[in-house]
Amino acid sequence: MSIIVNHVSYSYNPGTSMETKALKDINLVINDGEFIGLIGHTGSGKSTLVQHLNGLVKPTEGEIYYNGQDIFNSDLTRKELRSKVGLVFQYPEHQLFEADVFSDVCFGPKNLGLSSKETELRAYAALKAVGIEDEYFYQSPFDLSGGQKRRVAIAGVLAMEPEVLVLDEPTAGLDPKGRDEILEMLSDIQKEKNCTIVLVSHSMEDVADYADRIIVMNKGEVAYNDTPSEVFKHYKELEKIGLSAPEVTRALYQLRKEGFDVNTDIINVQEAVETIGKCFGI
Amino acid sequence: MGTLIFLVSLFITKNYIGYIPALIFLAAVVKISKVPFKFIVKGMKAIVFLLSLSVLCNLFLTPGEPLVSFWKLSISREGIKTAVFMAIRLTFLIIGSSIMTLTTTPNQLTDGLEKGLGFMKVIKVPVHEIAMMMSIALRFIPILTEETDKIMKAQMARGADFESGNIIKKIKSLIPLLVPLFISAFRRANDLAMAMEARGYRGGDGRTKMKPLKYHGNDAVAYIILLLYLAVIIALRVLIK
Ligand SMILES: Nc1ncnc2c1ncn2[C@@H]1O[C@H](COP(=O)(O)OP(=O)(O)OP(=O)(O)O)[C@@H](O)[C@H]1O
Ligand SMILES: [Mg+2]
């Protein structure tokens, strides 16, 4: 049970003067139950790549397999695929359209052809999972705050109960508190549902605490694909491609350079504070 | 402006003789514009289908004395006449308008429009405002297409289906696309209005331009030629029945 991306390349407007090679020969494996952080500078092809995962875009070259089936060349229907691989777009609140929050969340499961009872049960569970209280259920989605809208939009995909949840920059444009809440919520959902999560972001800090594995994209290619602490070892190279390792990592490496014996693999802020404290005998 | 007149003139013309000045005019414009001929041919390729469809329709559906007939279809003399006529007209139309879009930026276009229609200010037509609206509208077309594409994909990820079903179902399936599209269009319009006001925009009077459109001698010549051309076409139309 996994997604395999096999030699995938993609160009926008192929054959014209405006051709853009957004992806170049991407090879990836996404295993069941993983929490993956997909990181890259603006325009590195992250959004393009995740739109391949549920068949919204067809690769110019290469194939994508979902549980061993080629997603464009097998009995697997698009609808089935999209119910298994849920994709939350960048600024998902722009896709809300119903008169009230609850019916908007029902849109996804209803499209899957579920009974109305099942649809409502799922919508209710999804709204609860993202932390929207009952009192908002029958409000217009347009009257909510930005962070709440985003949660409702995420619930809209969650209600389809996907096995793989892909989120394109779910924290873009939120304040630090809103950001932490969303990330915490995703981590809870993953633990509870045992699903796979792919989180797109351009900030290392976002994913450092939660991701099992980090995939770094640069100009349409995979630059690094490893555990967070391994990837952060390349903090100097990361800066060259417009990214920066978390401050914690940079601080620890600086300390080691100054001759302190610290463990540079630490990512968690709390642990780092303790380590640094020890260095200075606090 | 010139293009507009040219397009209108094509519709005024009712016979082949009328096309001779049009052809001369068009050829001259193509030469002056320095647009590579390849580009124009390429533009034509896109409408070959439309062109052949209109030729076929005219060919078979124009009533008249049949020349050749097989099965239920017949080709009449009048049919051939109108088919050829329409083909020429369409070709001219496309070349004419593609030259305009290839040589003129939207800004120049609206500037020209503002100036060309400037005389209407006397009768209190808000020419500047109309031109401004036009340039904003032109500017928004690519943004809206992009937005449509994005929302469509987002709804498809939620299992929406824009293709199958009967007509009522199809129209219904557009709601999840149109509502967010309108909302975002209004939001953008609102933002733009605020941004313009914040920078002190208040309509046309006393407004200067960063790149003022200056008419030179040859622009005047162009206007004269244009008017002459229009006169010839109208004269031909009136004289030759
Ligand atoms: N609809 C499109 N048409 C043409 N080119 C596009 C389109 N969408 C993206 N591109 C191009 O493809 C490349 C990759 O874009 P993509 O949106 O995947 O980047 P991204 O990593 O998601 O960036 P961001 O962090 O800004 O969201 C860019 O060079 C972009 O200009
Ligand atoms: Mg993106």
Short mmCIF file of C-alpha atoms and ligand atoms in Angstrom, two decimals, chain A residues 12-13 20-22 40-49 90 168-169 202, chain B residues 146 149, ligand 1:
data_model
loop_
_atom_site.label_atom_id
_atom_site.label_comp_id
_atom_site.label_asym_id
_atom_site.label_seq_id
_atom_site.Cartn_x
_atom_site.Cartn_y
_atom_site.Cartn_z
CA TYR A 12 3.39 23.22 -18.91
CA ASN A 13 2.44 24.31 -22.43
CA THR A 20 8.06 25.40 -18.64
CA LYS A 21 9.66 22.23 -17.39
CA ALA A 22 8.06 22.04 -13.96
CA GLY A 40 10.96 23.74 -1.88
CA HIS A 41 11.47 27.34 -2.88
CA THR A 42 8.70 29.16 -4.77
CA GLY A 43 8.31 27.70 -8.25
CA SER A 44 10.24 24.52 -7.50
CA GLY A 45 7.31 22.37 -8.64
CA LYS A 46 5.74 21.26 -5.36
CA SER A 47 2.16 22.06 -6.34
CA THR A 48 2.66 20.48 -9.74
CA LEU A 49 3.98 17.30 -8.14
CA GLN A 90 -3.16 26.05 -1.61
CA ASP A 168 -0.50 22.14 -0.30
CA GLU A 169 0.83 24.83 2.06
CA HIS A 202 8.45 26.19 2.12
CA GLU B 146 -6.01 30.84 -14.24
CA ASP B 149 -8.49 26.33 -13.77
N1 LIG C 1 -0.78 26.80 -14.96
C1 LIG C 1 0.51 26.96 -15.26
N2 LIG C 1 0.87 27.29 -16.53
C2 LIG C 1 2.18 27.45 -16.84
N3 LIG C 1 3.20 27.31 -16.01
C3 LIG C 1 2.91 27.00 -14.73
C4 LIG C 1 1.55 26.80 -14.29
N4 LIG C 1 1.58 26.49 -12.98
C5 LIG C 1 2.87 26.49 -12.61
N5 LIG C 1 3.68 26.79 -13.66
C6 LIG C 1 5.17 26.84 -13.63
O1 LIG C 1 5.65 25.62 -13.15
C7 LIG C 1 6.71 25.81 -12.23
C8 LIG C 1 6.40 25.10 -10.92
O2 LIG C 1 5.25 25.68 -10.33
P1 LIG C 1 4.57 25.15 -9.00
O3 LIG C 1 3.27 25.86 -8.88
O4 LIG C 1 4.53 23.67 -9.03
O5 LIG C 1 5.59 25.68 -7.89
P2 LIG C 1 5.48 25.58 -6.31
O6 LIG C 1 6.71 24.86 -5.86
O7 LIG C 1 4.17 25.06 -5.89
O8 LIG C 1 5.64 27.11 -5.88
P3 LIG C 1 4.89 27.92 -4.68
O9 LIG C 1 5.71 27.71 -3.45
O10 LIG C 1 4.99 29.35 -5.13
O11 LIG C 1 3.49 27.43 -4.57
C9 LIG C 1 6.88 27.31 -12.08
O12 LIG C 1 8.02 27.69 -12.83
C10 LIG C 1 5.64 27.90 -12.66
O13 LIG C 1 5.93 29.11 -13.31
#
